[in-house]
XYZ file of C-alpha atoms in Angstrom:
332
model
C -0.235 0.035 -0.384
C 0.795 3.812 -0.269
C 1.591 6.291 1.656
C -2.414 6.816 1.391
C -3.319 3.847 4.000
C -2.505 6.363 6.387
C -5.138 8.157 6.406
C -7.198 5.530 7.599
C -5.400 4.401 10.249
C -5.031 8.026 11.221
C -9.457 8.102 11.266
C -10.128 5.239 13.206
C -8.496 7.523 16.134
C -10.092 10.583 15.068
C -7.207 12.530 14.202
C -7.089 12.624 10.252
C -4.347 14.561 9.120
C -4.715 17.204 6.359
C -5.614 16.407 2.796
C -2.408 17.404 0.308
C -4.559 19.406 -1.887
C -5.768 21.547 0.053
C -4.282 25.303 0.107
C -5.011 28.501 2.501
C -7.477 30.260 1.520
C -9.738 32.797 3.384
C -12.765 31.884 4.727
C -16.222 32.385 3.377
C -19.709 32.283 4.405
C -21.618 30.294 1.447
C -24.306 27.803 1.304
C -24.812 24.778 -0.798
C -28.193 23.858 -1.454
C -29.088 20.009 -2.199
C -32.451 18.648 -2.907
C -32.221 15.276 -0.863
C -35.016 15.296 1.668
C -33.189 12.594 3.611
C -30.781 14.324 4.791
C -30.732 16.117 8.143
C -28.143 18.139 8.619
C -28.613 21.661 8.987
C -26.006 24.687 8.118
C -24.904 27.295 9.942
C -23.125 30.506 9.072
C -22.342 28.214 5.416
C -20.590 24.946 7.449
C -23.047 21.895 7.176
C -23.612 20.237 11.074
C -21.281 17.733 11.930
C -23.839 14.614 11.888
C -23.630 12.395 9.516
C -27.080 11.119 7.981
C -28.301 7.241 10.051
C -28.905 4.736 7.790
C -26.937 1.744 7.409
C -25.978 1.854 3.398
C -22.433 3.121 2.415
C -23.105 5.528 -0.328
C -20.487 6.299 -3.806
C -21.154 8.569 -5.719
C -20.269 8.083 -9.238
C -20.570 10.532 -12.176
C -23.635 9.848 -14.401
C -22.385 11.315 -18.099
C -19.936 12.195 -19.979
C -16.582 10.424 -20.436
C -15.625 10.377 -17.260
C -18.864 8.483 -16.352
C -17.613 5.713 -19.152
C -14.116 5.899 -17.912
C -15.626 5.569 -14.578
C -17.238 2.726 -15.162
C -13.885 0.867 -16.753
C -11.610 1.437 -13.862
C -13.838 -0.383 -11.652
C -14.848 -3.576 -14.351
C -11.489 -3.782 -14.154
C -11.215 -3.626 -10.564
C -13.130 -6.539 -10.504
C -16.032 -4.644 -8.794
C -19.251 -4.834 -11.713
C -21.736 -1.909 -11.458
C -25.184 -3.212 -11.591
C -28.001 -1.616 -12.801
C -31.523 -2.719 -13.095
C -32.125 -0.220 -15.750
C -29.589 2.527 -17.392
C -32.092 5.319 -16.779
C -32.207 4.304 -12.940
C -29.872 6.751 -10.652
C -28.981 3.911 -7.994
C -26.867 0.538 -8.669
C -25.756 -1.946 -6.595
C -22.128 -3.865 -6.737
C -22.362 -7.526 -5.704
C -19.188 -7.039 -4.534
C -20.026 -4.498 -1.446
C -22.888 -5.789 -0.490
C -23.270 -2.736 1.696
C -22.338 -0.110 -0.923
C -24.923 1.601 -3.116
C -23.948 3.531 -6.158
C -25.537 6.999 -6.889
C -25.175 8.620 -10.257
C -25.230 12.106 -9.886
C -23.886 15.314 -11.149
C -19.884 15.159 -9.979
C -20.202 18.830 -8.635
C -23.650 17.143 -6.919
C -21.067 14.444 -5.747
C -18.931 16.765 -3.580
C -22.114 19.031 -2.406
C -23.648 16.059 -1.358
C -20.496 14.971 0.193
C -20.968 17.494 2.255
C -23.974 17.536 3.446
C -24.295 13.934 4.490
C -25.804 12.336 1.341
C -22.856 10.298 0.014
C -19.968 8.643 2.170
C -17.516 8.003 -1.201
C -17.686 9.654 -4.548
C -15.092 9.889 -7.824
C -14.914 13.014 -9.073
C -12.105 15.240 -11.230
C -10.208 17.041 -8.654
C -11.009 20.584 -10.398
C -14.583 19.656 -9.146
C -13.585 19.233 -5.742
C -11.535 22.042 -5.438
C -13.858 24.589 -7.205
C -17.319 23.277 -4.918
C -15.159 22.016 -1.558
C -13.876 25.304 -1.374
C -11.031 23.830 0.837
C -13.848 22.543 3.409
C -11.312 20.018 5.732
C -14.498 17.340 5.442
C -13.599 16.216 2.149
C -10.342 13.704 2.389
C -8.486 12.870 -0.842
C -8.228 8.685 -0.254
C -6.480 8.594 -4.134
C -5.391 11.477 -5.879
C -4.297 10.031 -9.609
C -6.655 7.578 -10.484
C -4.580 8.317 -14.465
C -7.570 9.238 -16.284
C -9.630 12.400 -16.615
C -6.191 13.961 -17.317
C -6.408 18.036 -17.952
C -5.799 21.423 -16.525
C -7.780 24.455 -15.659
C -5.652 26.901 -17.603
C -6.121 30.705 -18.702
C -5.973 31.517 -22.266
C -6.149 34.720 -24.083
C -6.553 35.741 -27.762
C -2.807 35.198 -30.051
C -3.584 38.678 -31.661
C -4.823 42.677 -31.409
C -3.333 43.940 -27.482
C -2.376 39.935 -26.597
C -0.294 39.259 -29.242
C 2.998 39.968 -27.692
C 1.425 38.418 -24.172
C 2.743 35.673 -23.164
C 3.071 35.247 -19.488
C 0.650 35.804 -16.380
C 2.917 38.425 -15.716
C 3.354 40.328 -18.663
C -0.986 40.025 -18.612
C -0.791 41.408 -14.777
C 1.066 44.202 -15.543
C -0.960 45.554 -18.383
C -1.010 49.616 -17.581
C -5.210 49.154 -19.283
C -6.431 47.522 -16.130
C -7.945 49.190 -13.589
C -10.918 50.000 -11.640
C -13.373 51.196 -14.532
C -11.432 48.944 -17.036
C -11.005 45.688 -15.232
C -10.052 42.738 -17.247
C -12.976 40.570 -18.351
C -12.466 36.768 -17.180
C -15.018 34.049 -18.295
C -15.471 30.832 -16.759
C -17.743 28.775 -15.165
C -14.753 28.707 -11.716
C -16.485 31.222 -9.658
C -13.971 30.099 -6.703
C -10.946 29.046 -8.217
C -11.067 32.150 -10.634
C -10.401 35.058 -8.550
C -8.520 33.037 -5.564
C -6.143 32.324 -7.960
C -5.896 35.868 -9.284
C -5.750 37.330 -6.239
C -3.059 35.321 -5.510
C -1.215 36.642 -8.358
C -1.540 39.765 -8.162
C -4.286 40.920 -10.740
C -6.117 43.209 -8.823
C -8.514 44.569 -11.302
C -10.475 41.531 -12.739
C -14.287 40.751 -13.178
C -15.459 37.178 -14.135
C -18.549 36.196 -15.812
C -20.454 32.861 -15.373
C -20.343 30.911 -18.209
C -20.780 27.263 -18.938
C -19.998 26.826 -21.923
C -18.825 27.409 -25.201
C -16.055 29.654 -23.590
C -13.825 30.015 -26.380
C -15.998 32.096 -28.145
C -15.935 34.696 -25.712
C -13.171 36.906 -26.983
C -13.879 37.254 -30.271
C -17.577 37.988 -29.833
C -16.008 40.474 -27.402
C -17.620 39.824 -24.067
C -14.659 38.744 -22.293
C -10.848 39.760 -23.316
C -10.065 36.102 -21.414
C -10.880 32.984 -20.518
C -10.318 30.194 -17.519
C -11.513 26.776 -18.314
C -10.326 23.291 -18.349
C -7.665 21.991 -21.607
C -6.873 19.086 -22.490
C -4.408 18.865 -25.636
C -5.881 23.001 -26.406
C -6.448 21.845 -30.133
C -10.132 23.710 -29.377
C -8.499 26.473 -27.892
C -5.684 27.077 -30.620
C -8.869 26.387 -33.422
C -9.936 29.567 -32.205
C -7.085 32.030 -32.061
C -6.305 31.346 -28.406
C -3.630 30.534 -25.931
C -2.618 29.497 -22.810
C 0.522 31.144 -20.653
C 2.971 30.945 -18.559
C 2.155 30.827 -15.329
C -1.705 30.440 -16.309
C -2.424 26.956 -14.694
C -4.159 26.846 -11.910
C -4.078 23.298 -11.008
C -3.473 20.045 -13.415
C -6.711 17.657 -12.463
C -7.241 14.119 -12.818
C -10.114 11.709 -11.592
C -9.678 11.220 -7.717
C -11.823 9.100 -4.954
C -12.323 11.616 -2.316
C -14.652 10.954 1.001
C -16.006 12.182 3.562
C -14.167 12.649 7.117
C -17.552 12.343 8.661
C -18.486 8.802 7.853
C -15.445 7.557 8.014
C -15.130 8.402 11.309
C -18.926 7.861 12.392
C -21.016 5.292 9.769
C -20.125 1.695 10.282
C -17.813 0.154 7.884
C -17.512 2.216 6.099
C -13.737 3.204 6.221
C -13.422 -0.738 5.635
C -14.814 -0.396 2.573
C -13.116 2.772 1.907
C -9.959 0.429 2.213
C -10.417 -2.620 -0.181
C -11.986 0.141 -2.721
C -8.493 1.281 -2.265
C -6.453 -1.476 -1.896
C -8.131 -2.511 -5.985
C -7.644 0.592 -7.215
C -4.066 0.923 -5.992
C -2.798 -3.142 -7.536
C -4.511 -2.294 -10.562
C -2.381 0.977 -10.994
C 0.153 -0.736 -9.960
C -0.203 -3.884 -12.080
C -0.725 -2.031 -15.540
C 2.555 -1.419 -16.583
C 3.772 -4.165 -15.372
C 3.835 -7.308 -17.809
C 4.006 -11.637 -16.438
C 5.522 -13.890 -19.074
C 5.270 -17.768 -18.495
C 8.290 -19.985 -19.604
C 8.598 -23.190 -19.596
C 12.820 -23.952 -20.262
C 15.256 -25.606 -18.593
C 17.609 -23.768 -16.231
C 19.800 -25.017 -12.893
C 19.082 -21.280 -11.422
C 16.413 -18.890 -12.005
C 18.950 -16.445 -13.087
C 20.224 -18.783 -15.682
C 16.395 -18.580 -16.520
C 15.929 -15.111 -16.886
C 18.921 -14.493 -18.978
C 17.595 -17.166 -21.055
C 13.811 -15.523 -21.936
C 16.091 -12.122 -21.706
C 17.996 -13.385 -24.443
C 14.612 -13.583 -26.610
C 14.196 -10.955 -29.221
C 10.736 -10.232 -28.539
C 11.356 -9.847 -24.756
C 14.169 -7.493 -24.758
C 13.055 -4.377 -23.042
C 11.915 -6.317 -20.682
C 13.339 -6.104 -16.841
C 12.757 -9.397 -15.247
C 13.770 -10.235 -10.994
C 15.134 -13.509 -11.150
C 13.587 -13.349 -7.485
C 9.779 -13.440 -8.891
C 10.671 -16.273 -11.311
C 9.215 -19.618 -10.856
C 10.281 -23.098 -12.747
C 10.901 -26.441 -12.042
C 15.049 -26.339 -12.193
C 16.192 -29.563 -13.890
C 19.536 -31.447 -14.102
């Protein structure tokens, strides 16, 4: 097991270490709106009450749509965890290998919100979603921070033309004299928490954000924004719309993560053990992803000799073989 197992040991003693991905931010009051009628969680000064909702099952939130939804199901299948839906239109499912787990398909941002409200105990989402909607809440624990899919980055992009033609870094953008209280830098984004926080931390004082969810790349060309802050994978869409990323403009690197409610791990019966089993399956699969097993039937007086013969085969010459891992019937 990796360093992630330490979180579980700590959780059992109610003294969890702070998650490594959190950054220090100023406290602000905010309220999440959750539609579940089963939650008795209350909100006080923007923070959820500390008690979990009473129920027997452990609720596991998975993305309901999009590429991450399919990739998440593929990961679980590769880990011998099959998600069974009676009807593909239903939002609830089961994992037969984990009898106490109930799967709920939700929008990624709702997974984070319902982890905080107590309606879910575990979830898989992108780190960008946890960071944007979790807002540094200490009840969220990143159990596994690298599930090896959903890779992207939250990045600032500006036009390649006009006043930005020779601007290639965040520092140069911040030093442009045109940004004032009366004429601030206009940024279109769906990340209304991470965006302002990033700008403030990097010294851009005169910035205004407009909220948008899709087709952000068109905003500068339409004249409604000077820049955009959005998720980028390959960068092809930016280039096709005459936009460019700039040095220092990446807010965070993101991929799929396994996240849990701290309160659920501590208070809900079976949650810690179940999370530990899921984590072990993920770790085993991810570690084995780049490994190969070669079965050979050949004579040899020792494991080292067999290894040497294996490596002498042209088709296997690029492999690294550990002699102590070779199991063979040594023949005279």
